[in-house]
Short mmCIF file of C-alpha atoms and ligand atoms in Angstrom, two decimals:
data_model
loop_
_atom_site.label_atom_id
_atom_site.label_comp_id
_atom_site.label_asym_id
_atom_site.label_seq_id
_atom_site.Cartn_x
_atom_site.Cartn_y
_atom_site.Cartn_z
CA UNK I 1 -36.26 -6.57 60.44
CA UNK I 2 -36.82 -2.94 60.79
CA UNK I 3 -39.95 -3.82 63.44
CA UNK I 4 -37.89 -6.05 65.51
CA UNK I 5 -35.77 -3.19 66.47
CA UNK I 6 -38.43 -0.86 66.62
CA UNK I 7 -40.53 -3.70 69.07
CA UNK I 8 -37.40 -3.28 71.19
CA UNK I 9 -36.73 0.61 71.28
CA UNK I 10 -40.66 1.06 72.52
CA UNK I 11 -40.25 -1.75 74.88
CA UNK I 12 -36.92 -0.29 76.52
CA UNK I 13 -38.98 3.46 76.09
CA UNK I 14 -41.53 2.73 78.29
CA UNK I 15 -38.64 2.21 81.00
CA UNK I 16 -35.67 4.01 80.68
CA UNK I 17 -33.93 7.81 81.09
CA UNK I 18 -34.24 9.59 77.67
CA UNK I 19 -30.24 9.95 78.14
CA UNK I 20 -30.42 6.13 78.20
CA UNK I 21 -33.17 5.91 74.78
CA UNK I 22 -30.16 7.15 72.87
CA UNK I 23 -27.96 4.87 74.04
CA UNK I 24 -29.57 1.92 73.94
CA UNK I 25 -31.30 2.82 70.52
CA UNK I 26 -27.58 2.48 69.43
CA UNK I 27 -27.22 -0.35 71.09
CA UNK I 28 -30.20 -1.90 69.71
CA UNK I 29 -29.23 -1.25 66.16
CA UNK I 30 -26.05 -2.46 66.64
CA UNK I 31 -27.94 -5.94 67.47
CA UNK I 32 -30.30 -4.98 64.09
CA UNK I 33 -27.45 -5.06 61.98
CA UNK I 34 -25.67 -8.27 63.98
CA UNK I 35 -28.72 -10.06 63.58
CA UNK I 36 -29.12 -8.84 59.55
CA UNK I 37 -26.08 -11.18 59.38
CA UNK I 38 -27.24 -14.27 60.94
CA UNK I 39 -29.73 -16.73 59.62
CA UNK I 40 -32.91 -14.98 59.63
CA UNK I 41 -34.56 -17.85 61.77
CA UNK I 42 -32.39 -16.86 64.35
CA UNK I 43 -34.01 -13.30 64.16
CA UNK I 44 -37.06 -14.69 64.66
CA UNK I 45 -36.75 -16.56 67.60
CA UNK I 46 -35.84 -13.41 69.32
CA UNK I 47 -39.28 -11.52 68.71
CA UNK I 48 -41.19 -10.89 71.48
CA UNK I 49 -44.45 -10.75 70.09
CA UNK I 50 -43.98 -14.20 68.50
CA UNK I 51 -47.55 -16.30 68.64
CA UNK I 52 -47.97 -19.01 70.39
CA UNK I 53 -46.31 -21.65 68.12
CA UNK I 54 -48.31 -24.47 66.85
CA UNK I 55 -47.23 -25.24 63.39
CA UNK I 56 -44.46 -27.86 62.61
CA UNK I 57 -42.23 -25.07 60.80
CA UNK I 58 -41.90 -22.68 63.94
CA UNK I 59 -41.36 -24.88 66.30
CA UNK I 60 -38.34 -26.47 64.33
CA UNK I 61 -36.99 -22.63 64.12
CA UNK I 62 -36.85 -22.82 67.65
CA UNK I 63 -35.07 -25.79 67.78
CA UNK I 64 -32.38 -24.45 65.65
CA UNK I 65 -32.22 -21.22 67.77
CA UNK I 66 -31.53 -23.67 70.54
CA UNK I 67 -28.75 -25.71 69.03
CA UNK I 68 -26.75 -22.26 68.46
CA UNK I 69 -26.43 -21.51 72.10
CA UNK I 70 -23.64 -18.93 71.48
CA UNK I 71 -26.32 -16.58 69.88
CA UNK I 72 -28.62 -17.23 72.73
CA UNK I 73 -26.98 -15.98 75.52
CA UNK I 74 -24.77 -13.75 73.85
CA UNK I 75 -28.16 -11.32 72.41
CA UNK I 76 -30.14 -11.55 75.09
CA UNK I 77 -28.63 -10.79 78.36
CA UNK I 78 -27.13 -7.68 76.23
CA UNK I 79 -30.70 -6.48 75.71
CA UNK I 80 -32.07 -7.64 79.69
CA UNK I 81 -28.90 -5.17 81.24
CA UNK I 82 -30.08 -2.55 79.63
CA UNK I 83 -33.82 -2.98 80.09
CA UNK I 84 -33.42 -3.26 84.22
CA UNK I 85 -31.12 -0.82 85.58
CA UNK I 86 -30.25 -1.36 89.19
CA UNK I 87 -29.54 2.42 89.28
CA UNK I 88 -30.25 5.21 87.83
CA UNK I 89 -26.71 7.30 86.95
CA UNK I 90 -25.08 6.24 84.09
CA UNK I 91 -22.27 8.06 82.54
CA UNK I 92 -21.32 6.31 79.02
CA UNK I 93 -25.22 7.46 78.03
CA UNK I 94 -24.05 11.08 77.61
CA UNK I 95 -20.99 10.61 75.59
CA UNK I 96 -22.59 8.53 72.82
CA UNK I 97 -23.11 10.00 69.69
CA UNK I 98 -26.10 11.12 68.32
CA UNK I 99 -27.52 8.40 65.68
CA UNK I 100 -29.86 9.55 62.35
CA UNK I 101 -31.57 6.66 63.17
CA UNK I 102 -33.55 7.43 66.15
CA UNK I 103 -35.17 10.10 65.48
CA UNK I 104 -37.31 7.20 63.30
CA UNK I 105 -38.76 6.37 66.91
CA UNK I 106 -42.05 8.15 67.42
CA UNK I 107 -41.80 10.73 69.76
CA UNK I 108 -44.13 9.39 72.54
CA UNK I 109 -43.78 10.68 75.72
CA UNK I 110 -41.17 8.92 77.82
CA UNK I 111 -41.78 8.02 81.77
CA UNK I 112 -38.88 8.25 83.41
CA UNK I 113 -38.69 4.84 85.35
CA UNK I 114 -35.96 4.09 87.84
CA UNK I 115 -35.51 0.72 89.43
CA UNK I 116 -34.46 -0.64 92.66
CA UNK I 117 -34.08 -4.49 93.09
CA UNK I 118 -35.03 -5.66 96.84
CA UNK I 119 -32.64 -6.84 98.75
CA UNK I 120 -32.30 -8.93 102.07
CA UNK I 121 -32.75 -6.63 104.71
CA UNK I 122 -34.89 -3.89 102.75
CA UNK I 123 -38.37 -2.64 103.61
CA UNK I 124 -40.58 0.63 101.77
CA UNK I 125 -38.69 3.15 103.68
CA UNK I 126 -35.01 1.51 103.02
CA UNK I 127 -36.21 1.62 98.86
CA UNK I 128 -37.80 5.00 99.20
CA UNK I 129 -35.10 6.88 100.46
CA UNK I 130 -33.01 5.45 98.34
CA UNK I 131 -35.15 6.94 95.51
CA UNK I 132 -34.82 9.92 97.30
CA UNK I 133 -38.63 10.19 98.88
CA UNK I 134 -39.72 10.80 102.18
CA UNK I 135 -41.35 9.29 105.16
CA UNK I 136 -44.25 11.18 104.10
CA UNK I 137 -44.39 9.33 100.84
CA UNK I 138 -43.79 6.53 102.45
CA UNK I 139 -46.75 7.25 105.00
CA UNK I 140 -48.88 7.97 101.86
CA UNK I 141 -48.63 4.57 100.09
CA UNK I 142 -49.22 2.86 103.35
CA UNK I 143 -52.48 4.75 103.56
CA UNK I 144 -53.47 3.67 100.30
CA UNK I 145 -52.68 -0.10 100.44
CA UNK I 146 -53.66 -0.93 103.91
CA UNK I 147 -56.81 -2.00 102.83
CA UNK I 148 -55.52 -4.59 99.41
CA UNK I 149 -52.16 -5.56 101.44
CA UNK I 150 -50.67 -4.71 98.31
CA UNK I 151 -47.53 -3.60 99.28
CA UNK I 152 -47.62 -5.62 102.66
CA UNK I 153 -45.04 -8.48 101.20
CA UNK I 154 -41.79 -7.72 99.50
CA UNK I 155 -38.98 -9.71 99.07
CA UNK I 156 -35.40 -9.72 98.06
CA UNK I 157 -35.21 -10.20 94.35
CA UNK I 158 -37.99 -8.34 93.49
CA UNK I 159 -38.01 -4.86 91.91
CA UNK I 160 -39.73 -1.39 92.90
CA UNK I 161 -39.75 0.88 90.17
CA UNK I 162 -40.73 4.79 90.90
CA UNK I 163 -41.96 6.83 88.25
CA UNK I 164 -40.97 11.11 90.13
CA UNK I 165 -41.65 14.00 88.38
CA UNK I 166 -41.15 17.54 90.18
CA UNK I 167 -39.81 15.61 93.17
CA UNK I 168 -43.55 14.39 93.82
CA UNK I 169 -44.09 10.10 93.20
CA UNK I 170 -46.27 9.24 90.03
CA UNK I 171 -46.45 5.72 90.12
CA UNK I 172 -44.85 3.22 91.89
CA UNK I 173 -44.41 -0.57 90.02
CA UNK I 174 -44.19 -3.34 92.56
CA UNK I 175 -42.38 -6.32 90.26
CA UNK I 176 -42.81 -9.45 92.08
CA UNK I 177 -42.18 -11.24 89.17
CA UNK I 178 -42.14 -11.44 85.21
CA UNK I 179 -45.96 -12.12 85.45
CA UNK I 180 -47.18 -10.50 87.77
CA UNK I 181 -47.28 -6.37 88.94
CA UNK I 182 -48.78 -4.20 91.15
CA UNK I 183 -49.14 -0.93 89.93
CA UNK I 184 -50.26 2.64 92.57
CA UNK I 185 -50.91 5.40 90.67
CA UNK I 186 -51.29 9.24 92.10
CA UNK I 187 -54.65 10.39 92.65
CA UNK I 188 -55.04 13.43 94.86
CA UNK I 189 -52.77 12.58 97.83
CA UNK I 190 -54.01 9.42 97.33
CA UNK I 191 -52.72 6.40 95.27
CA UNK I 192 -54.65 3.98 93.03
CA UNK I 193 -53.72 0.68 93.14
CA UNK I 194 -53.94 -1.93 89.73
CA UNK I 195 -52.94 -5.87 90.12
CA UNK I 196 -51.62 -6.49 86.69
CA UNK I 197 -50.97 -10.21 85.83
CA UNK I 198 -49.59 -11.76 82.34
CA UNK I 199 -50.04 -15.19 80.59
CA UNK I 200 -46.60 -16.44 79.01
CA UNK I 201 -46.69 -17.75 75.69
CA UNK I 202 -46.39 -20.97 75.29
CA UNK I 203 -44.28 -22.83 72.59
CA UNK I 204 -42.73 -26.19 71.69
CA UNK I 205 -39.35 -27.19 72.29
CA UNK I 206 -37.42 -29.85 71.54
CA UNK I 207 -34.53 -32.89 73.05
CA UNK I 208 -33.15 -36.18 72.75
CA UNK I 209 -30.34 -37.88 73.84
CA UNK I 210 -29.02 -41.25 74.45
CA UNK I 211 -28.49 -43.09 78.39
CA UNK I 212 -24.91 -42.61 78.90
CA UNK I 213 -25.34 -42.49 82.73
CA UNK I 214 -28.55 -41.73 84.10
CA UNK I 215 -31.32 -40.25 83.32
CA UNK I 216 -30.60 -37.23 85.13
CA UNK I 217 -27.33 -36.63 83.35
CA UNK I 218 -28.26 -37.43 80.30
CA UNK I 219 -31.41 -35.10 80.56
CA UNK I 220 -29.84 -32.23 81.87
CA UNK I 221 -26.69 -32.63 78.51
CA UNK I 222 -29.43 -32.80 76.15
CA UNK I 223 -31.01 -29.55 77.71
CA UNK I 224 -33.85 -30.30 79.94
CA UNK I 225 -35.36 -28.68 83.05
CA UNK I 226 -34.93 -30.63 86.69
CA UNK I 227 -38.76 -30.11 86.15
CA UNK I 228 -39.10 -31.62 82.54
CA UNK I 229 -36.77 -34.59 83.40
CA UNK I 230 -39.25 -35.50 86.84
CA UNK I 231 -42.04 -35.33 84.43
CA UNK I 232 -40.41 -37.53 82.01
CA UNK I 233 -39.33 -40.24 84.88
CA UNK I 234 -43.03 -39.90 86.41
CA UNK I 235 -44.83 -40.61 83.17
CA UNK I 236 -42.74 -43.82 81.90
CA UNK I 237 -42.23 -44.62 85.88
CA UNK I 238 -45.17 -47.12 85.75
CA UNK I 239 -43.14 -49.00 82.85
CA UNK I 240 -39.44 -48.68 83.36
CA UNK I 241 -37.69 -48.43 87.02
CA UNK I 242 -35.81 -45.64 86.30
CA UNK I 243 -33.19 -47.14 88.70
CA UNK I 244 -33.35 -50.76 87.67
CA UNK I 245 -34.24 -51.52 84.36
CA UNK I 246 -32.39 -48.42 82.32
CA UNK I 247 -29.31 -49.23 79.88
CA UNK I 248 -26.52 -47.55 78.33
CA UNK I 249 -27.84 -46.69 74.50
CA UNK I 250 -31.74 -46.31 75.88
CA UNK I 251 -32.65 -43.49 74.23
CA UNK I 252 -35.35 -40.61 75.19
CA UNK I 253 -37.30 -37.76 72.88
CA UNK I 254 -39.57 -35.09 74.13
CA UNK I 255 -41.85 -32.29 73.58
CA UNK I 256 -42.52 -29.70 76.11
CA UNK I 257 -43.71 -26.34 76.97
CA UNK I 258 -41.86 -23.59 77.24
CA UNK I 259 -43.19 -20.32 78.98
CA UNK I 260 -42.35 -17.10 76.91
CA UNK I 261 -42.75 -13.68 77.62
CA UNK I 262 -41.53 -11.05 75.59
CA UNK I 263 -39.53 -13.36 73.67
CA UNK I 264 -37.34 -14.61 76.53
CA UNK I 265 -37.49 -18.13 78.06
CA UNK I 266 -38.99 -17.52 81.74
CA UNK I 267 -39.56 -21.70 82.29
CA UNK I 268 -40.80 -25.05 81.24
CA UNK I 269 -44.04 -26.12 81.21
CA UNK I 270 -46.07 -29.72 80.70
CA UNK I 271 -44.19 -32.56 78.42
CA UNK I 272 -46.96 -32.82 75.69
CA UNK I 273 -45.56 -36.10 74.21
CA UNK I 274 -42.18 -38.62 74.86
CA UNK I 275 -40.65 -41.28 73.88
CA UNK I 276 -38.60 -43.93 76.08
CA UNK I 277 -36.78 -46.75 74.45
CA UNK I 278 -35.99 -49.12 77.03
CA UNK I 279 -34.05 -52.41 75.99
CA UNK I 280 -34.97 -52.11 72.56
CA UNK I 281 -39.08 -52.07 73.83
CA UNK I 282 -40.58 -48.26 72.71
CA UNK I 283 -42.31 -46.57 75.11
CA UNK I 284 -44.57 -43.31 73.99
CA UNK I 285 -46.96 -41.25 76.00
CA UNK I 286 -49.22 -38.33 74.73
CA UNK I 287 -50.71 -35.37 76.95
CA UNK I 288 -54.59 -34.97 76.09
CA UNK I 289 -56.70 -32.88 78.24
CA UNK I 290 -60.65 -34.02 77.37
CA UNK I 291 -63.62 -31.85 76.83
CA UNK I 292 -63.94 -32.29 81.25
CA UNK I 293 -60.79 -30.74 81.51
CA UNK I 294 -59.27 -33.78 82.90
CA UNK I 295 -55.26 -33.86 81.57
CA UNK I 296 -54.05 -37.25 81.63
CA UNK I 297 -50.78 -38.96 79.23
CA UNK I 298 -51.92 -41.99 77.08
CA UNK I 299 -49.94 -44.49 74.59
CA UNK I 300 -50.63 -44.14 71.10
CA UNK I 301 -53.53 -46.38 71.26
CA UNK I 302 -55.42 -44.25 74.22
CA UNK I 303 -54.54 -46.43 76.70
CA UNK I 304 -53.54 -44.48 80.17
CA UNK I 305 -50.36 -44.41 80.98
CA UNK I 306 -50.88 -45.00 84.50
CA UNK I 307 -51.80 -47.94 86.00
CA UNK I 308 -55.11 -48.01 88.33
CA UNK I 309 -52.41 -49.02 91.24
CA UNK I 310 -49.20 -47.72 92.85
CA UNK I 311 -46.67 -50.79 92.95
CA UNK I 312 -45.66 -49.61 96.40
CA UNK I 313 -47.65 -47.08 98.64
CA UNK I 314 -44.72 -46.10 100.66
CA UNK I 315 -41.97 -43.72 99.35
CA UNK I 316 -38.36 -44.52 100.44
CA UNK I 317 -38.91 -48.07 101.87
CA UNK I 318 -36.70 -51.17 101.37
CA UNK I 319 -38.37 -54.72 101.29
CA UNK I 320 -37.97 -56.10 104.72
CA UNK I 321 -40.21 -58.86 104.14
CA UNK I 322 -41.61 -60.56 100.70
CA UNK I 323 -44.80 -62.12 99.89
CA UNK I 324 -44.34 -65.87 100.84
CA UNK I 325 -46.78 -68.39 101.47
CA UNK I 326 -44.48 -70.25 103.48
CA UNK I 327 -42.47 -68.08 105.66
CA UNK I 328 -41.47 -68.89 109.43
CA UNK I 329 -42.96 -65.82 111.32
CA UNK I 330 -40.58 -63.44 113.12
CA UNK I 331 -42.41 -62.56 116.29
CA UNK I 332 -44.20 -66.19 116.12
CA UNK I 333 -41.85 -68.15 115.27
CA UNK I 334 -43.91 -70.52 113.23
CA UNK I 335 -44.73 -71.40 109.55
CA UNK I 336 -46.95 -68.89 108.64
CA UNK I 337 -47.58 -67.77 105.24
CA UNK I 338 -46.75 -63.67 104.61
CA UNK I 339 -49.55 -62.62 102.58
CA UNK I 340 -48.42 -59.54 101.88
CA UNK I 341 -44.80 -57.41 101.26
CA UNK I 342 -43.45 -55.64 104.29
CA UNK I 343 -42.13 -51.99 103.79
CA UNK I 344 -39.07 -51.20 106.70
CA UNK I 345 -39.66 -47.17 106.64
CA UNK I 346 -39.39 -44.84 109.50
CA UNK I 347 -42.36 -44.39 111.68
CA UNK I 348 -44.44 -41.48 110.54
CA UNK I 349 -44.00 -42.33 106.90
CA UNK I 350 -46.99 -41.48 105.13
CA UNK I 351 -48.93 -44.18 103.52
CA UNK I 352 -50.57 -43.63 100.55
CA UNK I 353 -53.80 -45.19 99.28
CA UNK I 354 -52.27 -47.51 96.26
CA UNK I 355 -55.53 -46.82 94.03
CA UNK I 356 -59.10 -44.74 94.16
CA UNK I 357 -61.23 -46.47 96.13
CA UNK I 358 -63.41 -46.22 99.08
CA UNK I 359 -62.73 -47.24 102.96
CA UNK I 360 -64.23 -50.28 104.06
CA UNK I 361 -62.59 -50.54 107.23
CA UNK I 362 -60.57 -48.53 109.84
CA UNK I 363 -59.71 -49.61 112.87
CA UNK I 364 -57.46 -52.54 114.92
CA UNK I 365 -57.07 -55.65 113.98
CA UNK I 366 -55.51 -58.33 115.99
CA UNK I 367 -51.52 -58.55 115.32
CA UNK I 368 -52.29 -56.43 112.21
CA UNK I 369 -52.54 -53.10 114.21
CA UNK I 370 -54.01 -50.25 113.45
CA UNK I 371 -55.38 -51.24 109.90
CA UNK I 372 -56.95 -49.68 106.76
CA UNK I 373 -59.01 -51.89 104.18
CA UNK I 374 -59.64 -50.07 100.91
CA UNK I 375 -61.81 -51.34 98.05
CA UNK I 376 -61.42 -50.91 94.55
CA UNK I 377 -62.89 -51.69 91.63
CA UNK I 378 -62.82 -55.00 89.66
CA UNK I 379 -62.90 -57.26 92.93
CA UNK I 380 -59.80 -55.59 94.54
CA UNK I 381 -59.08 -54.75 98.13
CA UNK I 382 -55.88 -53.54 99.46
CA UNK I 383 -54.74 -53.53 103.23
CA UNK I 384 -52.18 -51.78 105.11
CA UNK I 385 -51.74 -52.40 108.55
CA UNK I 386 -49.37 -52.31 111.40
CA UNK I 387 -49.77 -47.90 111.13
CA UNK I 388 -48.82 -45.65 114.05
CA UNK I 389 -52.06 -43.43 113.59
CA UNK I 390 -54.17 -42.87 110.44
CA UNK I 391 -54.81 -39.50 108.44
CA UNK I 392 -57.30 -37.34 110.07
CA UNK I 393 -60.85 -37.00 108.73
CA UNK I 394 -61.06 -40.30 107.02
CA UNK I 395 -63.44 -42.80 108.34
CA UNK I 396 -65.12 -46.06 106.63
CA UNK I 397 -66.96 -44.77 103.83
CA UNK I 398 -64.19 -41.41 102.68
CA UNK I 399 -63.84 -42.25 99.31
CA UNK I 400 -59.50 -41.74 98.49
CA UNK I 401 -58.18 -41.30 95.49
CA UNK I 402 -54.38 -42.95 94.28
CA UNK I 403 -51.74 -41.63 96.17
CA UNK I 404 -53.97 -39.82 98.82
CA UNK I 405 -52.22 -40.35 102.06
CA UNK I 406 -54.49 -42.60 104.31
CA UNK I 407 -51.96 -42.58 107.66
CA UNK I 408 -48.45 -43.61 108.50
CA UNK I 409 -45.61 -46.27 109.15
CA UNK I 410 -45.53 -47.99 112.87
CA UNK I 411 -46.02 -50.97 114.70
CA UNK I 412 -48.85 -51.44 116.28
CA UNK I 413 -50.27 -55.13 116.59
CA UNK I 414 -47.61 -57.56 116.39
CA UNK I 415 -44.51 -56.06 115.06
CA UNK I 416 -40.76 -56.49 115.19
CA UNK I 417 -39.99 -52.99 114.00
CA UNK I 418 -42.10 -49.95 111.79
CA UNK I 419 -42.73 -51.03 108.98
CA UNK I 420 -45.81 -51.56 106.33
CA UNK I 421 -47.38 -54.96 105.86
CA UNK I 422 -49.09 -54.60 102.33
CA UNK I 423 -52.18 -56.70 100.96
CA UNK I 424 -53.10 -57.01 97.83
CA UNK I 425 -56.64 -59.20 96.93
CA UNK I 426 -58.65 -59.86 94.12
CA UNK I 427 -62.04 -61.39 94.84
CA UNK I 428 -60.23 -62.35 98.15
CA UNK I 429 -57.42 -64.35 96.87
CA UNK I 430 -53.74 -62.81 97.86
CA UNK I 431 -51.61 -61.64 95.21
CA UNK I 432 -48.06 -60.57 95.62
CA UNK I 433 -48.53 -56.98 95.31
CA UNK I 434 -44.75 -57.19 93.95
CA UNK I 435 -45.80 -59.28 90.42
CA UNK I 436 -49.14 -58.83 90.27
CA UNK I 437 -50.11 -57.63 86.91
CA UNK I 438 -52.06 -54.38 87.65
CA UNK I 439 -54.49 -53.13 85.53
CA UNK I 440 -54.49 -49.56 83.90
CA UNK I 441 -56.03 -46.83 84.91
CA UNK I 442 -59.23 -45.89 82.59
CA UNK I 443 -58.49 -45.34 78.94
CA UNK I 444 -59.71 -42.31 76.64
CA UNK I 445 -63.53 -42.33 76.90
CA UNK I 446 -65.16 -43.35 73.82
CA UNK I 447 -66.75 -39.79 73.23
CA UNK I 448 -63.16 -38.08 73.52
CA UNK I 449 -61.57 -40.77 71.07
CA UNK I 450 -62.02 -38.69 67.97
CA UNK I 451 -60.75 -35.11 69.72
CA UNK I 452 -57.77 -37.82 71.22
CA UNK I 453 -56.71 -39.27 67.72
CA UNK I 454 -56.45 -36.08 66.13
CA UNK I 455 -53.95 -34.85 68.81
CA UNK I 456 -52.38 -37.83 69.15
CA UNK I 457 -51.42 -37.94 65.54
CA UNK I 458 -49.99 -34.61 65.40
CA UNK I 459 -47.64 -35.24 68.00
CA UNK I 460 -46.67 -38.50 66.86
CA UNK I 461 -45.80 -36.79 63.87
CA UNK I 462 -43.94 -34.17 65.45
CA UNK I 463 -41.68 -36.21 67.65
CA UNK I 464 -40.58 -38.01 64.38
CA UNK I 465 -40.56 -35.10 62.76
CA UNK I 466 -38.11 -33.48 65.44
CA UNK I 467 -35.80 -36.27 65.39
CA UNK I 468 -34.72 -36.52 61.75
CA UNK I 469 -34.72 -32.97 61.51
CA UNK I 470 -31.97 -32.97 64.56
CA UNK I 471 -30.60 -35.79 62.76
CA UNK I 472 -30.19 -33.80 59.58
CA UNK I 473 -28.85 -30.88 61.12
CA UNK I 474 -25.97 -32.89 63.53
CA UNK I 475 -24.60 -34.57 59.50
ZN1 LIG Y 1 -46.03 -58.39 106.89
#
């Protein structure tokens, strides 16, 4: 207990008037003694210098943290105030009492830090005579970073913190953000300049909830990210139509990263393992990153959870046209069977290559327009014609991978309108691109099964693991 508030004190130190070390050391016990009082996981989950948390037992302390949420944001932004003044005068430091207790604070000597957030319309010299410098100064740090650029780029939000003594600048912090500093020391009438970058934490975190609405609203009320809740529809998207096939009582788990630093919650990372149960059928998928580096999400059984083939290689089309074999053609006006599914989108809409494959050909053909023939493994080809222009630098040969845009939506050749006309073939034979049954992408390699079940397993175990544990705690 005692080195929690101690970690704090140094941490606010390093920043902060001595007027305001009093203050805030008071301030700071005052929290000690609150947090004395409350469940000591709580206290825990508030420690900056928390490892990176891979057992079972931390991670659930988390997870209670998180279902308290008045503790949450009542502690912290407390403690963040106080750490980033926007100013430097402060007149309720002085009249606080002296406390017994900080002179158990080492006496290290204290820089005396003061912060100015950017804001829209500043520049060096707006911040520096606020901090009461001069052009010179000014002049001087130009000088010294006109070679690095460092202080080329600043904008609003960020924070420039000066470190004067005797009127003269020490050191000048350039925050551009919770990771990453730029640091000009004095040297002479000089300044050195120091790039200093951070690595968050990372740790587990928890949620589940039930489809009420959508997936969006029922993500965001069981506490996900925008960011987590994308990955979550992207992963399962090759199974369930987020738009179609979800119900009311489909219900979703997940474990993902969060980013820590200095014990506060600065973003999400990667989902590292979900659950989807769709109409009763369970859908799980498991991150696992081989010995290549290659990061891909797998079931259970190391299967991928992506197919080898996008269903549809156009974003934000509707169906003008399905796959018929005996369809009276629009422009002809004859029986002629549609071999393929046409895609009404918006000329320019970029095209993407439906799998990895290789070009085989690119060029016009007939009514079909400008065309692009891609083969695939396993027999397939896929074709997607009528386009107003194709990508630059691909030719026959450029290898593409899935989702690689290969050109975009027109109607060249014989066309009522822009749209795609999509082929799917195996060994030559059409297949409605709409119902074929498309193979998965490549499984986990038999040399990284053994690494993959041992990963896979913990996580399995965690998510169920996670769930009766929230289950417990909501009796
Ligand atoms: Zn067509």
């Amino acid at each position: 207990m005692g080195s929690i508030v101690f970690n704090v004190i140094k941490n606010i130190g390093s920043r902060l008037p001595t007027v305001h070390l009093v203050a805030v050391s008071i301030c700071v016990v005052i929290i000690g003694i609150t947090l004395m009082l409350v469940p000591s996981e709580k206290v825990s989950a508030t420690r900056g210098d928390r490892p990176e948390s891979g057992t079972l037992q931390q991670d659930t302390v988390k997870l209670e943290l998180k279902l308290d949420e008045e503790t949450d944001t009542e502690l912290l932004p407390t403690l963040q105030d106080e750490r980033l003044p926007s100013d430097a005068t402060s007149s309720e430091a002085n009249e606080q009492p002296e406390d017994p207790t900080v002179t158990q604070v080492p006496a290290e000597p204290v820089e005396n830090w003061v912060d100015y957030k950017v804001t829209s319309g500043d520049n060096l010299s707006t911040l520096f005579k606020r901090a009461g410098l001069t052009a010179l100064d000014v002049h001087q740090v130009i000088q010294a970073t006109k070679d690095n650029k460092a202080l080329s780029r600043i904008y609003p939000g960020e924070t420039l913190s000066f470190l004067i003594e005797g009127g003269e600048l020490k050191k000048l912090k350039h925050i551009v953000s919770p990771l990453k500093q730029v640091l000009l020391e004095r040297d002479g009438d000089s300044y050195r300049t120091e790039s200093l970058e951070r690595e968050p934490s990372i740790q587990h975190q928890f949620a589940q909830g039930t489809i009420e609405n959508s997936l969006f609203l029922d993500g965001s009320r069981a506490g996900m990210s925008n960011n987590t809740i994308m990955q979550l529809a992207a992963i399962f998207g090759w199974d369930i139509d987020f738009a179609l096939d979800i119900r009311k009582g489909d219900t979703f788990r997940v474990i993902y990263e969060e980013k820590m630093l200095d014990g506060e919650n600065i973003g999400t990372g990667n989902i590292v393992a979900a659950e989807f149960v769709n109409q009763g059928n369970v859908f799980r998928a498991l991150r696992f990153t081989d010995s290549k580096g290659n990061t891909s999400y797998y079931t259970p059984d190391g299967n991928s959870m992506r197919k080898a083939f996008l269903r549809t290689p156009v974003d934000f089309a509707r169906i003008s046209s399905p796959f018929n074999l005996s369809r009276k053609h629009p422009v002809l006006n004859k029986i002629r069977a549609h071999k393929g599914v046409d895609y009404a989108a918006g000329t320019g809409t970029p095209i993407k290559a439906a799998g990895d494959g290789k070009i085989i050909f690119r060029g016009v053909k007939g009514g079909y327009g400008n065309v692009i023939i891609l083969q695939h493994g396993q027999g397939i080809t896929t074709l997607y014609a009528h386009m107003s222009r194709f990508k630059k630098g691909l030719s026959v040969g450029s290898r593409v991978q899935q989702g690689q845009l290969i050109g975009y939506v027109g109607s060249s050749g014989l066309a009522t309108g822009p749209h795609l006309h999509y082929e799917f073939r195996i060994n030559g034979a059409h297949k409605n691109p709409m119902t074929v049954k498309l193979p998965h992408a490549d499984p986990v390699p038999k040399s990284e099964r053994a690494a993959f079940q041992s990963v896979s397993q913990t996580l399995l175990a965690q998510l169920d693991k996670y769930a009766s544990t929230q289950v417990a705690l909501a009796e």
